[in-house]
C-alpha cells in the first residue's frame, strides 16, 4: 500500500504534489542566462521553463500564466532580456496575486549576463531555503488531475499500455478524480465511439467536430500523426494507431472537452483538443509529446501517464511523468527509464486489471513524494511554441 498522499496547499484551494522553483525565460535571448541559474541549483527542485518568441500571442501568454501558477509551483523567477514584447509585468502580477514569491530580472537593466546570473542564483537559493520546510496537508484522490499521452507507439501499445492506463483512468474517475486524455490527431476514426460516451448529445457533436478539425489540419499540412517508427513497430494505419491511443481513455463517460490551459471544472474524464483553431498557420500541430505534456500541465495535471512501446525517455518540468512501457522487450532494454512493465500482459504474467491497479497505486505513491524514473534521472524537458485557440463553447463543458 502506498504512503498517504500529501499536498502543498495553495491560495486558490488547489494542492501541489511538488514545490518547485520555476525559472522562466520570456524570450530565447534570456534562455542561456536562465539555464545557468538552474544549473547552479542542480541538487534543488529548480526547473527551467520558458517561451522563446520575441512577441507572444494570447495562447503563449495564457500558457505561461497557467504554468507559473500551477499547484506544483512554489516560487517563480522571471528572466527578461528587456526589449522583448512579452508582458512580464502582467505575468509577475498574476503570480504575485496567486500568493507565490516572484521576482523579475531584466538582463539589459541588471548588468548583463554574469551579474544577472549571480543575482538569479542568489534569489533561487533564498527560495529553496524558504520552501524546504513548507507544510503539507492530506490530499485525496478526488483532488488529483491526471493527464495521459502516448508516444513512440508500436503494435503493443494498444494491446497493453494504453488499455492498462484506461483501467487506471476508470478507477480514478470513479473515485472523483479528474482525468484528461488527448490528442485529437490520433483519434481519427474514433469520433463516433467517443460521441457515444459523451454525457450530452451536444458534447458528442463537439467531439466529432474536434476530430474533424484535426483531420483537416493534417490534410492541409500534408502530414499525419504517423511516424516511420510507428510503422517499424508494427502499426499500419492512422486508424490502427488511433484505436490504440483511444484505449487509454478507458470506458468512463466523457464529461467535456478542454483547450490547453483550461482547468476542468470538476472531476470526470475530459478530452483535450490540442489542434489549433482557425486557419492552418502554426505548422505541424503535434509538435512533440513534450509539447502536449506541457499543455496537460497548463490544464492542471499533477502528473502525466506516458505510454510508449518503442521507448521514450522524456520527462517534464513542473509535473512528474510516469512511463508505462507497452513492449516487454523495450522494457528489458530500457528498464532504467520505465516505471511500469505493461508488457507482462503480452507474456501472460499479468492481466490488464492488475497492471491498471499497479498504475493507480503508483500514482498515489508519486503524489506522496516518490520519484518517477524520469524525475530521478533529471529529465525536465519543456517546449512552448505558437498556437491559437478560441474559447470552448458551452456544449464542450456541460453543467
Short mmCIF file of C-alpha atoms in Angstrom, two decimals:
data_model
loop_
_atom_site.label_atom_id
_atom_site.label_comp_id
_atom_site.label_asym_id
_atom_site.label_seq_id
_atom_site.Cartn_x
_atom_site.Cartn_y
_atom_site.Cartn_z
CA UNK A 1 0.00 0.00 0.00
CA UNK A 2 1.35 3.44 -0.91
CA UNK A 3 2.08 6.16 1.64
CA UNK A 4 -0.72 8.66 2.34
CA UNK A 5 -0.86 11.40 -0.27
CA UNK A 6 0.07 14.90 0.84
CA UNK A 7 -0.09 18.23 -0.91
CA UNK A 8 1.24 21.75 -0.66
CA UNK A 9 -1.80 24.00 -0.11
CA UNK A 10 -2.21 26.96 -2.49
CA UNK A 11 -4.21 30.14 -2.08
CA UNK A 12 -6.72 29.12 -4.78
CA UNK A 13 -7.64 25.97 -2.86
CA UNK A 14 -5.66 23.56 -5.02
CA UNK A 15 -2.83 21.40 -3.72
CA UNK A 16 0.51 20.63 -5.34
CA UNK A 17 2.36 17.33 -5.15
CA UNK A 18 5.68 19.13 -5.68
CA UNK A 19 7.06 22.51 -4.52
CA UNK A 20 9.16 23.60 -7.48
CA UNK A 21 11.05 26.84 -8.04
CA UNK A 22 10.40 27.75 -11.68
CA UNK A 23 12.96 29.81 -13.61
CA UNK A 24 11.12 31.14 -16.65
CA UNK A 25 12.72 32.89 -19.62
CA UNK A 26 10.42 35.22 -21.56
CA UNK A 27 12.37 35.26 -24.83
CA UNK A 28 15.01 32.96 -26.33
CA UNK A 29 17.64 35.66 -25.72
CA UNK A 30 17.25 35.04 -21.97
CA UNK A 31 17.40 31.24 -22.25
CA UNK A 32 21.13 30.81 -21.63
CA UNK A 33 21.17 33.05 -18.55
CA UNK A 34 18.17 31.16 -17.16
CA UNK A 35 19.82 27.81 -17.86
CA UNK A 36 22.96 28.87 -15.99
CA UNK A 37 20.88 29.88 -12.97
CA UNK A 38 19.13 26.50 -12.93
CA UNK A 39 22.40 24.59 -13.44
CA UNK A 40 23.82 26.06 -10.24
CA UNK A 41 20.94 24.55 -8.26
CA UNK A 42 21.16 21.04 -9.67
CA UNK A 43 20.51 19.44 -6.30
CA UNK A 44 17.38 21.52 -5.71
CA UNK A 45 13.91 21.28 -7.21
CA UNK A 46 14.52 24.11 -9.69
CA UNK A 47 13.01 23.74 -13.16
CA UNK A 48 13.61 25.66 -16.36
CA UNK A 49 10.61 26.69 -18.46
CA UNK A 50 10.09 29.48 -20.96
CA UNK A 51 8.76 30.92 -24.19
CA UNK A 52 11.27 31.58 -27.00
CA UNK A 53 9.32 34.01 -29.16
CA UNK A 54 10.08 37.73 -29.13
CA UNK A 55 6.37 38.52 -29.35
CA UNK A 56 3.77 36.28 -27.69
CA UNK A 57 0.21 35.61 -28.72
CA UNK A 58 -2.73 35.07 -26.39
CA UNK A 59 -2.00 31.32 -26.22
CA UNK A 60 1.62 31.75 -25.13
CA UNK A 61 0.75 34.42 -22.56
CA UNK A 62 -2.04 32.29 -21.09
CA UNK A 63 0.13 29.18 -21.04
CA UNK A 64 2.89 30.93 -19.10
CA UNK A 65 0.35 32.34 -16.66
CA UNK A 66 -1.17 28.90 -16.07
CA UNK A 67 2.21 27.18 -15.78
CA UNK A 68 3.69 29.71 -13.35
CA UNK A 69 0.63 29.34 -11.09
CA UNK A 70 0.41 25.55 -11.37
CA UNK A 71 -0.16 23.93 -7.95
CA UNK A 72 3.25 22.19 -8.17
CA UNK A 73 5.00 25.59 -8.32
CA UNK A 74 6.17 27.26 -5.10
CA UNK A 75 8.10 30.30 -6.41
CA UNK A 76 8.89 31.89 -9.78
CA UNK A 77 11.89 33.76 -11.17
CA UNK A 78 11.19 35.56 -14.46
CA UNK A 79 14.08 36.29 -16.84
CA UNK A 80 13.67 39.08 -19.39
CA UNK A 81 16.18 40.43 -21.87
CA UNK A 82 14.44 43.78 -21.76
CA UNK A 83 13.37 44.56 -25.31
CA UNK A 84 11.06 41.60 -25.99
CA UNK A 85 7.31 42.14 -26.18
CA UNK A 86 6.22 39.55 -23.62
CA UNK A 87 4.09 41.21 -20.94
CA UNK A 88 6.30 40.36 -17.96
CA UNK A 89 4.50 42.87 -15.74
CA UNK A 90 1.14 41.15 -16.18
CA UNK A 91 2.71 37.72 -15.65
CA UNK A 92 4.51 38.84 -12.47
CA UNK A 93 1.29 40.42 -11.16
CA UNK A 94 -0.69 37.22 -11.72
CA UNK A 95 1.95 35.11 -9.97
CA UNK A 96 2.11 37.53 -7.04
CA UNK A 97 -1.68 37.52 -6.66
CA UNK A 98 -1.57 33.73 -6.53
CA UNK A 99 0.39 34.00 -3.28
CA UNK A 100 3.73 32.85 -4.64
CA UNK A 101 7.05 34.69 -4.33
CA UNK A 102 8.01 36.13 -7.72
CA UNK A 103 11.00 38.16 -8.88
CA UNK A 104 11.87 39.57 -12.30
CA UNK A 105 15.39 40.08 -13.60
CA UNK A 106 15.99 42.09 -16.78
CA UNK A 107 19.38 41.37 -18.33
CA UNK A 108 19.72 44.75 -20.08
CA UNK A 109 18.97 46.61 -16.83
CA UNK A 110 20.73 44.33 -14.35
CA UNK A 111 24.27 44.47 -15.71
CA UNK A 112 24.37 41.79 -18.40
CA UNK A 113 24.71 38.03 -18.30
CA UNK A 114 27.15 37.43 -15.45
CA UNK A 115 25.57 39.86 -12.98
CA UNK A 116 22.08 38.62 -13.80
CA UNK A 117 23.15 35.00 -13.35
CA UNK A 118 24.64 35.82 -9.96
CA UNK A 119 21.53 37.70 -8.84
CA UNK A 120 19.30 34.88 -10.06
CA UNK A 121 21.33 32.22 -8.31
CA UNK A 122 21.10 34.12 -5.02
CA UNK A 123 17.32 34.55 -5.31
CA UNK A 124 16.79 30.89 -6.14
CA UNK A 125 18.82 29.77 -3.15
CA UNK A 126 16.75 32.03 -0.89
CA UNK A 127 13.56 30.45 -2.20
CA UNK A 128 14.85 26.91 -1.84
CA UNK A 129 15.66 27.61 1.80
CA UNK A 130 12.22 29.14 2.38
CA UNK A 131 10.40 26.23 0.70
CA UNK A 132 12.44 23.49 2.34
CA UNK A 133 10.15 23.09 5.35
CA UNK A 134 6.90 24.14 3.70
CA UNK A 135 3.92 22.48 5.42
CA UNK A 136 1.85 19.85 3.68
CA UNK A 137 -1.73 18.74 4.20
CA UNK A 138 -3.54 15.47 3.46
CA UNK A 139 -4.65 15.04 -0.14
CA UNK A 140 -7.42 12.84 -1.50
CA UNK A 141 -7.59 11.03 -4.86
CA UNK A 142 -10.53 13.23 -5.86
CA UNK A 143 -8.22 16.27 -5.75
CA UNK A 144 -5.89 14.87 -8.41
CA UNK A 145 -5.78 15.87 -12.07
CA UNK A 146 -4.03 13.22 -14.17
CA UNK A 147 -3.14 13.54 -17.86
CA UNK A 148 -2.10 10.88 -20.34
CA UNK A 149 -0.22 10.80 -23.64
CA UNK A 150 1.29 8.06 -25.76
CA UNK A 151 4.42 8.36 -27.86
CA UNK A 152 6.86 6.13 -29.62
CA UNK A 153 3.90 3.80 -30.15
CA UNK A 154 4.20 0.34 -31.65
CA UNK A 155 1.97 -2.67 -32.21
CA UNK A 156 1.92 -3.46 -28.47
CA UNK A 157 0.81 -0.01 -27.28
CA UNK A 158 -2.88 -0.56 -27.99
CA UNK A 159 -2.82 -4.07 -26.52
CA UNK A 160 -1.14 -3.46 -23.16
CA UNK A 161 -0.01 0.00 -22.06
CA UNK A 162 -2.88 2.13 -23.36
CA UNK A 163 -5.75 -0.07 -22.15
CA UNK A 164 -3.98 -0.54 -18.79
CA UNK A 165 -3.90 3.25 -18.39
CA UNK A 166 -7.58 3.20 -19.39
CA UNK A 167 -8.30 0.86 -16.48
CA UNK A 168 -6.42 3.21 -14.13
CA UNK A 169 -8.41 6.14 -15.53
CA UNK A 170 -11.68 4.33 -14.84
CA UNK A 171 -10.61 3.78 -11.22
CA UNK A 172 -9.57 7.41 -10.86
CA UNK A 173 -12.79 8.78 -12.35
CA UNK A 174 -14.93 6.53 -10.15
CA UNK A 175 -13.03 7.94 -7.14
CA UNK A 176 -13.84 11.53 -8.18
CA UNK A 177 -10.52 12.46 -9.78
CA UNK A 178 -10.11 14.45 -13.00
CA UNK A 179 -8.55 12.70 -15.99
CA UNK A 180 -7.51 14.28 -19.31
CA UNK A 181 -6.65 12.37 -22.47
CA UNK A 182 -5.62 13.69 -25.87
CA UNK A 183 -4.66 14.00 -28.87
CA UNK A 184 -7.36 14.59 -31.48
CA UNK A 185 -4.97 14.00 -34.40
CA UNK A 186 -4.51 10.44 -33.09
CA UNK A 187 -8.20 9.80 -32.56
CA UNK A 188 -9.19 9.95 -36.24
CA UNK A 189 -11.68 7.14 -36.83
CA UNK A 190 -12.73 7.00 -33.17
CA UNK A 191 -15.03 10.03 -33.17
CA UNK A 192 -18.28 8.07 -33.24
CA UNK A 193 -17.20 5.80 -30.38
CA UNK A 194 -16.26 8.84 -28.31
CA UNK A 195 -19.50 10.64 -29.18
CA UNK A 196 -21.47 7.66 -27.89
CA UNK A 197 -19.79 8.14 -24.49
CA UNK A 198 -20.49 11.89 -24.24
CA UNK A 199 -22.65 12.98 -21.32
CA UNK A 200 -24.83 15.07 -23.68
CA UNK A 201 -25.66 14.82 -27.40
CA UNK A 202 -24.29 18.34 -27.89
CA UNK A 203 -20.94 17.29 -26.42
CA UNK A 204 -20.98 14.33 -28.79
CA UNK A 205 -21.26 16.75 -31.72
CA UNK A 206 -18.31 18.75 -30.35
CA UNK A 207 -16.22 15.58 -30.06
CA UNK A 208 -16.91 14.78 -33.70
CA UNK A 209 -16.06 18.33 -34.71
CA UNK A 210 -12.75 18.32 -32.81
CA UNK A 211 -11.56 15.19 -34.62
CA UNK A 212 -12.75 16.55 -37.99
CA UNK A 213 -10.77 19.74 -37.35
CA UNK A 214 -7.65 17.67 -36.65
CA UNK A 215 -8.11 15.65 -39.84
CA UNK A 216 -8.50 18.84 -41.89
CA UNK A 217 -5.44 20.41 -40.25
CA UNK A 218 -3.24 17.41 -41.00
CA UNK A 219 -4.55 17.08 -44.56
CA UNK A 220 -3.85 20.77 -45.23
CA UNK A 221 -0.29 20.47 -43.98
CA UNK A 222 0.30 17.21 -45.80
CA UNK A 223 1.29 15.44 -42.60
CA UNK A 224 -0.25 12.80 -40.39
CA UNK A 225 0.38 11.76 -36.82
CA UNK A 226 2.08 8.61 -38.00
CA UNK A 227 5.87 8.30 -37.92
CA UNK A 228 8.25 5.80 -39.53
CA UNK A 229 8.97 4.46 -36.07
CA UNK A 230 5.31 3.56 -35.66
CA UNK A 231 5.42 1.50 -38.85
CA UNK A 232 8.69 -0.15 -37.82
CA UNK A 233 6.94 -1.09 -34.58
CA UNK A 234 4.14 -2.91 -36.38
CA UNK A 235 1.42 -0.28 -36.88
CA UNK A 236 -0.02 0.03 -40.37
CA UNK A 237 -2.55 2.91 -40.47
CA UNK A 238 -3.59 6.02 -38.54
CA UNK A 239 -6.88 4.26 -37.69
CA UNK A 240 -4.96 1.39 -36.13
CA UNK A 241 -2.83 3.82 -34.17
CA UNK A 242 -5.95 5.76 -33.20
CA UNK A 243 -7.63 2.71 -31.69
CA UNK A 244 -4.59 2.17 -29.50
CA UNK A 245 -4.45 5.82 -28.48
CA UNK A 246 -8.19 5.80 -27.78
CA UNK A 247 -7.83 2.83 -25.41
CA UNK A 248 -6.05 4.97 -22.81
CA UNK A 249 -9.28 6.94 -22.23
CA UNK A 250 -10.87 3.93 -20.52
CA UNK A 251 -14.62 3.46 -20.54
CA UNK A 252 -15.99 6.24 -18.31
CA UNK A 253 -18.47 8.79 -19.67
CA UNK A 254 -16.74 11.75 -21.34
CA UNK A 255 -17.60 14.87 -19.32
CA UNK A 256 -16.21 17.58 -21.59
CA UNK A 257 -13.61 19.00 -23.95
CA UNK A 258 -10.89 21.39 -22.76
CA UNK A 259 -8.39 23.53 -24.64
CA UNK A 260 -4.77 23.87 -23.40
CA UNK A 261 -4.73 25.99 -20.25
CA UNK A 262 -8.34 25.27 -19.31
CA UNK A 263 -8.62 23.53 -15.93
CA UNK A 264 -11.59 21.13 -15.90
CA UNK A 265 -14.30 22.47 -13.59
CA UNK A 266 -14.96 19.20 -11.76
CA UNK A 267 -13.98 15.55 -11.63
CA UNK A 268 -14.53 13.30 -14.63
CA UNK A 269 -12.98 12.39 -17.96
CA UNK A 270 -12.06 15.11 -20.46
CA UNK A 271 -10.64 15.22 -23.96
CA UNK A 272 -8.00 17.89 -24.62
CA UNK A 273 -8.26 19.45 -28.08
CA UNK A 274 -4.64 20.25 -28.94
CA UNK A 275 -5.05 21.20 -32.61
CA UNK A 276 -5.13 25.00 -33.18
CA UNK A 277 -8.36 26.72 -34.14
CA UNK A 278 -8.80 28.93 -37.20
CA UNK A 279 -6.82 28.80 -40.40
CA UNK A 280 -3.83 26.48 -40.64
CA UNK A 281 -0.86 28.64 -39.75
CA UNK A 282 1.23 27.14 -36.96
CA UNK A 283 2.91 24.16 -38.58
CA UNK A 284 2.67 20.55 -37.51
CA UNK A 285 0.07 20.52 -34.69
CA UNK A 286 1.62 17.57 -32.86
CA UNK A 287 4.98 19.30 -32.39
CA UNK A 288 6.13 16.68 -29.91
CA UNK A 289 4.93 14.63 -26.99
CA UNK A 290 6.72 17.11 -24.73
CA UNK A 291 4.57 19.97 -26.04
CA UNK A 292 1.42 18.05 -25.24
CA UNK A 293 2.64 17.21 -21.74
CA UNK A 294 3.17 20.95 -21.18
CA UNK A 295 -0.40 21.63 -22.34
CA UNK A 296 -1.75 19.00 -19.94
CA UNK A 297 0.22 20.62 -17.12
CA UNK A 298 -1.20 24.04 -18.03
CA UNK A 299 -4.64 22.48 -17.56
CA UNK A 300 -3.70 21.49 -14.02
CA UNK A 301 -2.34 17.95 -14.39
CA UNK A 302 -0.36 16.95 -11.32
CA UNK A 303 1.37 14.22 -13.31
CA UNK A 304 1.23 12.54 -16.73
CA UNK A 305 0.94 8.87 -17.64
CA UNK A 306 3.10 8.34 -20.73
CA UNK A 307 2.61 5.11 -22.67
CA UNK A 308 5.40 4.01 -25.02
CA UNK A 309 6.12 0.84 -26.96
CA UNK A 310 9.19 1.87 -28.94
CA UNK A 311 10.71 3.61 -25.92
CA UNK A 312 10.68 7.29 -24.95
CA UNK A 313 12.91 8.81 -22.30
CA UNK A 314 11.35 12.27 -21.85
CA UNK A 315 10.12 13.60 -18.55
CA UNK A 316 8.90 17.11 -17.88
CA UNK A 317 9.47 20.25 -15.91
CA UNK A 318 6.89 21.07 -13.21
CA UNK A 319 4.98 17.76 -13.08
CA UNK A 320 6.21 14.14 -12.87
CA UNK A 321 5.89 11.72 -15.79
CA UNK A 322 5.11 8.05 -15.17
CA UNK A 323 6.39 5.86 -18.00
CA UNK A 324 4.19 2.88 -18.87
CA UNK A 325 6.11 0.59 -21.23
CA UNK A 326 3.87 -1.47 -23.51
CA UNK A 327 6.52 -3.72 -25.05
CA UNK A 328 8.29 -6.30 -22.83
CA UNK A 329 11.43 -6.28 -24.97
CA UNK A 330 11.63 -2.48 -24.80
CA UNK A 331 11.16 -2.62 -21.04
CA UNK A 332 14.04 -5.04 -20.63
CA UNK A 333 16.32 -2.82 -22.76
CA UNK A 334 15.26 0.45 -21.10
CA UNK A 335 14.26 -0.55 -17.57
CA UNK A 336 16.08 2.43 -16.04
CA UNK A 337 13.67 4.77 -17.86
CA UNK A 338 10.42 2.86 -17.34
CA UNK A 339 8.13 2.83 -14.31
CA UNK A 340 5.60 0.16 -15.29
CA UNK A 341 6.14 -3.01 -17.33
CA UNK A 342 2.77 -3.37 -19.08
CA UNK A 343 4.42 -5.81 -21.50
CA UNK A 344 3.88 -8.51 -18.85
CA UNK A 345 0.31 -8.65 -20.18
CA UNK A 346 1.55 -9.97 -23.53
CA UNK A 347 3.63 -12.63 -21.81
CA UNK A 348 0.75 -13.80 -19.61
CA UNK A 349 2.42 -12.64 -16.39
CA UNK A 350 -0.26 -10.04 -15.51
CA UNK A 351 -3.76 -9.00 -16.55
CA UNK A 352 -4.96 -5.60 -17.75
CA UNK A 353 -6.76 -5.13 -14.44
CA UNK A 354 -3.64 -5.97 -12.45
CA UNK A 355 -1.44 -3.50 -14.37
CA UNK A 356 -4.18 -0.87 -14.18
CA UNK A 357 -4.27 -1.32 -10.40
CA UNK A 358 -0.46 -1.07 -10.30
CA UNK A 359 -0.61 2.25 -12.19
CA UNK A 360 -3.28 3.55 -9.79
CA UNK A 361 -1.12 2.63 -6.79
CA UNK A 362 1.94 4.25 -8.38
CA UNK A 363 0.01 7.49 -8.96
CA UNK A 364 -0.72 7.63 -5.24
CA UNK A 365 2.91 6.89 -4.37
CA UNK A 366 4.15 9.69 -6.65
CA UNK A 367 1.59 12.04 -5.13
CA UNK A 368 3.00 11.05 -1.73
CA UNK A 369 6.51 12.10 -2.82
CA UNK A 370 8.03 9.06 -4.55
CA UNK A 371 10.12 9.97 -7.59
CA UNK A 372 9.39 8.60 -11.04
CA UNK A 373 12.24 7.21 -13.13
CA UNK A 374 12.37 10.34 -15.32
CA UNK A 375 12.47 12.56 -12.21
CA UNK A 376 15.33 10.58 -10.70
CA UNK A 377 17.26 10.83 -13.97
CA UNK A 378 16.78 14.60 -14.12
CA UNK A 379 14.56 14.68 -17.22
CA UNK A 380 12.84 18.09 -17.25
CA UNK A 381 12.00 18.60 -20.92
CA UNK A 382 9.90 21.62 -21.88
CA UNK A 383 8.60 23.11 -25.16
CA UNK A 384 6.24 26.03 -25.71
CA UNK A 385 5.61 27.47 -29.16
CA UNK A 386 2.88 29.34 -31.02
CA UNK A 387 -0.71 28.16 -31.34
CA UNK A 388 -4.10 29.83 -31.40
CA UNK A 389 -7.35 28.72 -29.76
CA UNK A 390 -10.86 30.04 -29.49
CA UNK A 391 -12.69 29.70 -26.15
CA UNK A 392 -14.57 26.43 -25.84
CA UNK A 393 -18.31 26.76 -26.34
CA UNK A 394 -20.86 25.86 -23.64
CA UNK A 395 -21.53 22.46 -25.21
CA UNK A 396 -17.89 21.50 -24.52
CA UNK A 397 -18.31 21.76 -20.74
CA UNK A 398 -21.87 20.75 -19.88
CA UNK A 399 -23.00 21.83 -16.42
#
